[in-house]
Amino acid sequence: MAKTSRRQRKTVGRVMHEYKHGELKRSRGGRGGKVKSRKQAVAIALHEAGASKSQSRSQKRRSFARTLSKEAHGRTAQQEKEHRFGARPRKAKTSGAEHRRRSAGTRKAARARKRRPSR
């Protein structure tokens, strides 16, 4: 198996944490009940992280993309238990100029400058 990325290891850790606390469910909707077997928990963790040996590359990418979406929207069992609904990824840092207020006239002039092609 290829070396896992930092993000994949973090996802595997989260899923195993859910298993240890009895929050990991068998099926997607959770109707299959809780996972009892550690082996199955590991398989689910690798699947969610997109690091499974038995899946094709496209399948791994698809499942990992679904996991990232789930984590970004706060839909993991761990986030729900900790009442972190709608958890968002960190924002990129912005420069000080973006925080400063502009008057309506200045904003209008800035928009006009953007629209006008450079000479």
Coordinates of N, CA and C in Angstrom, one line a residue:
M1 N 0.8 -1.2 0.0 CA 0.0 0.0 0.0 C 0.9 1.2 0.0
A2 N 0.5 2.2 -0.7 CA 1.2 3.5 -0.8 C 1.2 4.2 0.5
K3 N 2.2 5.1 0.7 CA 2.3 5.9 1.9 C 1.1 6.8 2.0
T4 N 0.5 6.9 3.1 CA -0.7 7.7 3.3 C -0.3 9.2 3.6
S5 N -1.1 10.1 3.1 CA -0.9 11.5 3.3 C -1.3 11.9 4.8
R6 N -0.9 13.1 5.2 CA -1.2 13.6 6.5 C -2.7 13.6 6.7
R7 N -3.4 14.1 5.7 CA -4.9 14.2 5.8 C -5.5 12.9 5.9
Q8 N -5.0 11.9 5.2 CA -5.6 10.5 5.2 C -5.4 9.9 6.6
R9 N -4.2 10.1 7.2 CA -3.9 9.6 8.6 C -4.9 10.3 9.6
K10 N -5.1 11.6 9.4 CA -6.0 12.3 10.3 C -7.5 11.7 10.2
T11 N -7.9 11.4 9.0 CA -9.2 10.8 8.8 C -9.3 9.4 9.4
V12 N -8.3 8.6 9.2 CA -8.2 7.3 9.8 C -8.3 7.4 11.3
G13 N -7.6 8.3 11.9 CA -7.6 8.6 13.3 C -9.0 8.9 13.8
R14 N -9.7 9.8 13.1 CA -11.0 10.2 13.5 C -12.0 9.1 13.4
V15 N -11.9 8.2 12.4 CA -12.8 7.1 12.3 C -12.6 6.1 13.4
M16 N -11.3 5.8 13.7 CA -11.0 4.9 14.8 C -11.5 5.5 16.1
H17 N -11.4 6.8 16.3 CA -11.9 7.4 17.5 C -13.4 7.2 17.6
E18 N -14.1 7.3 16.5 CA -15.6 7.1 16.5 C -15.8 5.6 16.9
Y19 N -15.0 4.7 16.4 CA -15.2 3.3 16.7 C -15.0 3.0 18.2
K20 N -14.0 3.6 18.7 CA -13.7 3.4 20.1 C -14.8 3.9 21.1
H21 N -15.4 5.0 20.6 CA -16.5 5.6 21.4 C -17.9 5.1 21.0
G22 N -17.9 4.0 20.2 CA -19.2 3.4 19.8 C -20.1 4.2 18.9
E23 N -19.5 5.1 18.1 CA -20.3 6.0 17.3 C -20.2 5.6 15.8
L24 N -19.3 4.7 15.5 CA -19.2 4.3 14.1 C -20.3 3.4 13.6
K25 N -20.9 3.8 12.5 CA -22.1 3.0 12.0 C -21.7 2.2 10.8
R26 N -22.4 1.1 10.5 CA -22.1 0.2 9.4 C -22.4 0.8 8.1
S27 N -23.6 1.2 7.9 CA -24.0 1.7 6.6 C -24.0 3.2 6.5
R28 N -24.2 3.7 5.3 CA -24.1 5.2 5.1 C -25.2 5.9 5.9
G29 N -26.4 5.4 5.9 CA -27.5 6.1 6.6 C -27.4 5.7 8.1
G30 N -26.6 4.8 8.5 CA -26.5 4.4 9.9 C -27.5 3.4 10.3
R31 N -28.3 2.8 9.3 CA -29.4 1.9 9.7 C -28.8 0.5 10.0
G32 N -27.6 0.2 9.6 CA -27.0 -1.1 9.8 C -26.5 -1.3 11.2
G33 N -26.6 -0.4 12.0 CA -26.2 -0.5 13.4 C -24.7 -0.1 13.6
K34 N -24.2 -0.3 14.8 CA -22.9 0.1 15.2 C -21.9 -1.0 14.8
V35 N -20.7 -0.5 14.5 CA -19.6 -1.5 14.1 C -19.0 -2.1 15.4
K36 N -19.0 -3.4 15.5 CA -18.5 -4.1 16.6 C -17.0 -4.6 16.4
S37 N -16.7 -4.9 15.2 CA -15.4 -5.5 14.9 C -14.3 -4.4 14.6
R38 N -13.1 -4.6 15.2 CA -12.1 -3.6 14.9 C -11.6 -3.7 13.5
K39 N -11.6 -5.0 12.9 CA -11.1 -5.2 11.5 C -12.1 -4.4 10.6
Q40 N -13.3 -4.4 10.9 CA -14.3 -3.7 10.0 C -14.1 -2.2 10.2
A41 N -13.8 -1.8 11.4 CA -13.6 -0.3 11.6 C -12.3 0.1 10.8
V42 N -11.3 -0.7 10.8 CA -10.1 -0.3 10.0 C -10.4 -0.3 8.5
A43 N -11.2 -1.2 8.1 CA -11.6 -1.2 6.6 C -12.4 0.0 6.3
I44 N -13.3 0.4 7.2 CA -14.1 1.7 7.0 C -13.2 2.9 7.0
A45 N -12.3 2.9 7.9 CA -11.3 4.0 8.0 C -10.5 4.2 6.8
L46 N -10.0 3.1 6.3 CA -9.2 3.2 5.0 C -10.0 3.6 3.8
H47 N -11.2 3.1 3.8 CA -12.2 3.5 2.7 C -12.4 4.9 2.8
E48 N -12.8 5.5 3.9 CA -13.1 6.9 4.1 C -11.9 7.8 3.7
A49 N -10.7 7.3 4.1 CA -9.5 8.1 3.9 C -9.0 8.0 2.4
G50 N -9.6 7.1 1.7 CA -9.1 6.9 0.3 C -7.8 6.2 0.3
A51 N -7.5 5.3 1.2 CA -6.2 4.6 1.3 C -6.4 3.1 1.2
S52 N -7.5 2.6 0.8 CA -7.8 1.2 0.8 C -6.9 0.5 -0.3
K53 N -6.5 -0.8 0.0 CA -5.7 -1.5 -1.0 C -6.6 -2.1 -2.1
S54 N -7.8 -2.5 -1.7 CA -8.7 -3.2 -2.6 C -9.5 -2.3 -3.6
Q55 N -9.4 -1.0 -3.5 CA -10.2 -0.2 -4.4 C -9.3 0.4 -5.5
S56 N -10.0 0.8 -6.6 CA -9.2 1.4 -7.7 C -8.9 2.8 -7.3
R57 N -8.1 3.5 -8.1 CA -7.7 4.9 -7.8 C -8.9 5.8 -7.8
S58 N -9.8 5.6 -8.8 CA -10.9 6.5 -9.0 C -11.9 6.3 -7.8
Q59 N -12.1 5.1 -7.4 CA -13.0 4.8 -6.2 C -12.4 5.4 -5.0
K60 N -11.1 5.4 -4.8 CA -10.5 6.0 -3.6 C -10.7 7.5 -3.6
R61 N -10.5 8.1 -4.7 CA -10.6 9.5 -4.9 C -12.1 9.9 -4.5
R62 N -13.0 9.2 -5.1 CA -14.4 9.5 -4.9 C -14.8 9.4 -3.4
S63 N -14.4 8.3 -2.7 CA -14.7 8.1 -1.3 C -14.0 9.2 -0.4
F64 N -12.8 9.6 -0.8 CA -12.1 10.6 0.0 C -12.7 11.9 -0.2
A65 N -13.2 12.2 -1.4 CA -13.8 13.5 -1.7 C -15.1 13.6 -0.8
R66 N -15.9 12.5 -0.8 CA -17.1 12.4 0.0 C -16.8 12.7 1.5
T67 N -15.7 12.1 2.0 CA -15.3 12.3 3.4 C -14.9 13.7 3.7
L68 N -14.1 14.3 2.8 CA -13.8 15.7 3.0 C -15.0 16.6 3.0
S69 N -16.0 16.3 2.2 CA -17.2 17.1 2.2 C -17.9 16.9 3.5
K70 N -18.0 15.7 4.0 CA -18.7 15.4 5.3 C -18.0 16.1 6.4
E71 N -16.6 16.1 6.4 CA -15.9 16.8 7.5 C -16.1 18.3 7.4
A72 N -16.1 18.9 6.2 CA -16.3 20.3 6.0 C -17.7 20.8 6.5
H73 N -18.7 19.9 6.3 CA -20.0 20.3 6.7 C -20.4 19.9 8.1
G74 N -19.5 19.3 8.8 CA -19.7 18.9 10.2 C -20.6 17.8 10.4
R75 N -20.6 16.8 9.4 CA -21.5 15.7 9.5 C -20.9 14.4 10.0
T76 N -19.7 14.5 10.6 CA -19.1 13.3 11.1 C -19.7 13.0 12.5
A77 N -19.7 11.8 12.9 CA -20.2 11.4 14.3 C -19.5 12.2 15.4
Q78 N -18.2 12.3 15.2 CA -17.4 13.0 16.2 C -17.8 14.5 16.3
Q79 N -18.0 15.1 15.2 CA -18.4 16.6 15.2 C -19.8 16.7 15.7
E80 N -20.7 15.8 15.4 CA -22.1 15.9 15.9 C -22.1 15.7 17.4
K81 N -21.3 14.7 17.9 CA -21.3 14.5 19.4 C -20.8 15.7 20.1
E82 N -19.8 16.4 19.5 CA -19.2 17.6 20.2 C -20.0 18.8 19.8
H83 N -21.2 18.7 19.2 CA -22.1 19.8 18.9 C -21.4 20.8 18.0
R84 N -20.6 20.3 17.1 CA -19.9 21.3 16.1 C -20.6 21.1 14.8
F85 N -21.8 21.5 14.7 CA -22.6 21.4 13.4 C -22.1 22.5 12.5
G86 N -21.9 22.2 11.3 CA -21.5 23.1 10.3 C -20.0 23.6 10.5
A87 N -19.2 22.7 11.0 CA -17.8 23.1 11.2 C -17.2 23.4 9.8
R88 N -16.4 24.5 9.8 CA -15.9 25.0 8.5 C -14.3 24.9 8.5
P89 N -13.7 24.6 7.4 CA -12.3 24.6 7.3 C -11.7 26.0 7.6
R90 N -10.5 26.1 7.9 CA -9.9 27.4 8.2 C -9.9 28.3 7.0
K91 N -10.1 29.6 7.3 CA -10.1 30.6 6.2 C -8.6 31.0 5.9
A92 N -8.4 31.4 4.7 CA -7.1 31.9 4.3 C -6.9 33.3 5.0
K93 N -5.6 33.5 5.3 CA -5.3 34.8 5.9 C -5.5 35.9 4.9
T94 N -6.0 37.1 5.4 CA -6.2 38.2 4.5 C -5.3 39.4 4.9
S95 N -5.0 40.2 4.0 CA -4.1 41.4 4.3 C -5.0 42.4 5.0
G96 N -4.3 43.4 5.6 CA -5.0 44.4 6.4 C -5.8 45.3 5.5
A97 N -5.4 45.5 4.2 CA -6.1 46.4 3.3 C -7.6 45.9 3.1
E98 N -7.8 44.6 3.1 CA -9.1 44.1 2.9 C -10.0 44.3 4.1
H99 N -9.5 44.5 5.2 CA -10.3 44.8 6.4 C -10.7 46.2 6.6
R100 N -9.9 47.1 6.0 CA -10.2 48.5 6.1 C -11.5 48.9 5.4
R101 N -12.3 49.8 6.0 CA -13.5 50.2 5.4 C -13.3 51.3 4.3
R102 N -14.1 51.2 3.3 CA -14.0 52.1 2.2 C -15.3 52.9 2.1
S103 N -15.3 54.1 1.7 CA -16.5 54.9 1.5 C -17.2 54.4 0.2
A104 N -18.4 54.7 0.1 CA -19.2 54.3 -1.1 C -18.5 54.8 -2.4
G105 N -18.1 56.0 -2.4 CA -17.4 56.6 -3.6 C -16.1 55.9 -3.9
T106 N -15.4 55.5 -2.9 CA -14.1 54.8 -3.2 C -14.3 53.4 -3.7
R107 N -15.4 52.7 -3.2 CA -15.7 51.4 -3.7 C -16.1 51.5 -5.1
K108 N -16.9 52.5 -5.4 CA -17.4 52.6 -6.8 C -16.3 52.9 -7.8
A109 N -15.3 53.7 -7.4 CA -14.2 54.0 -8.2 C -13.3 52.8 -8.4
A110 N -13.2 52.0 -7.3 CA -12.4 50.7 -7.4 C -13.0 49.8 -8.4
R111 N -14.3 49.6 -8.3 CA -15.0 48.8 -9.3 C -14.9 49.2 -10.7
A112 N -14.9 50.5 -10.9 CA -14.8 51.1 -12.3 C -13.4 50.8 -12.8
R113 N -12.4 50.9 -11.9 CA -11.0 50.7 -12.3 C -10.8 49.2 -12.7
K114 N -11.5 48.3 -12.0 CA -11.4 46.9 -12.3 C -12.0 46.6 -13.7
R115 N -13.1 47.3 -14.0 CA -13.8 47.1 -15.3 C -13.0 47.6 -16.4
R116 N -12.3 48.8 -16.2 CA -11.6 49.4 -17.3 C -10.3 48.7 -17.6
P117 N -10.0 48.4 -18.9 CA -8.8 47.7 -19.2 C -7.6 48.6 -18.9
S118 N -6.5 47.9 -18.5 CA -5.3 48.7 -18.2 C -4.7 49.3 -19.5
R119 N -4.1 50.5 -19.3 CA -3.5 51.2 -20.5 C -2.1 50.9 -20.7

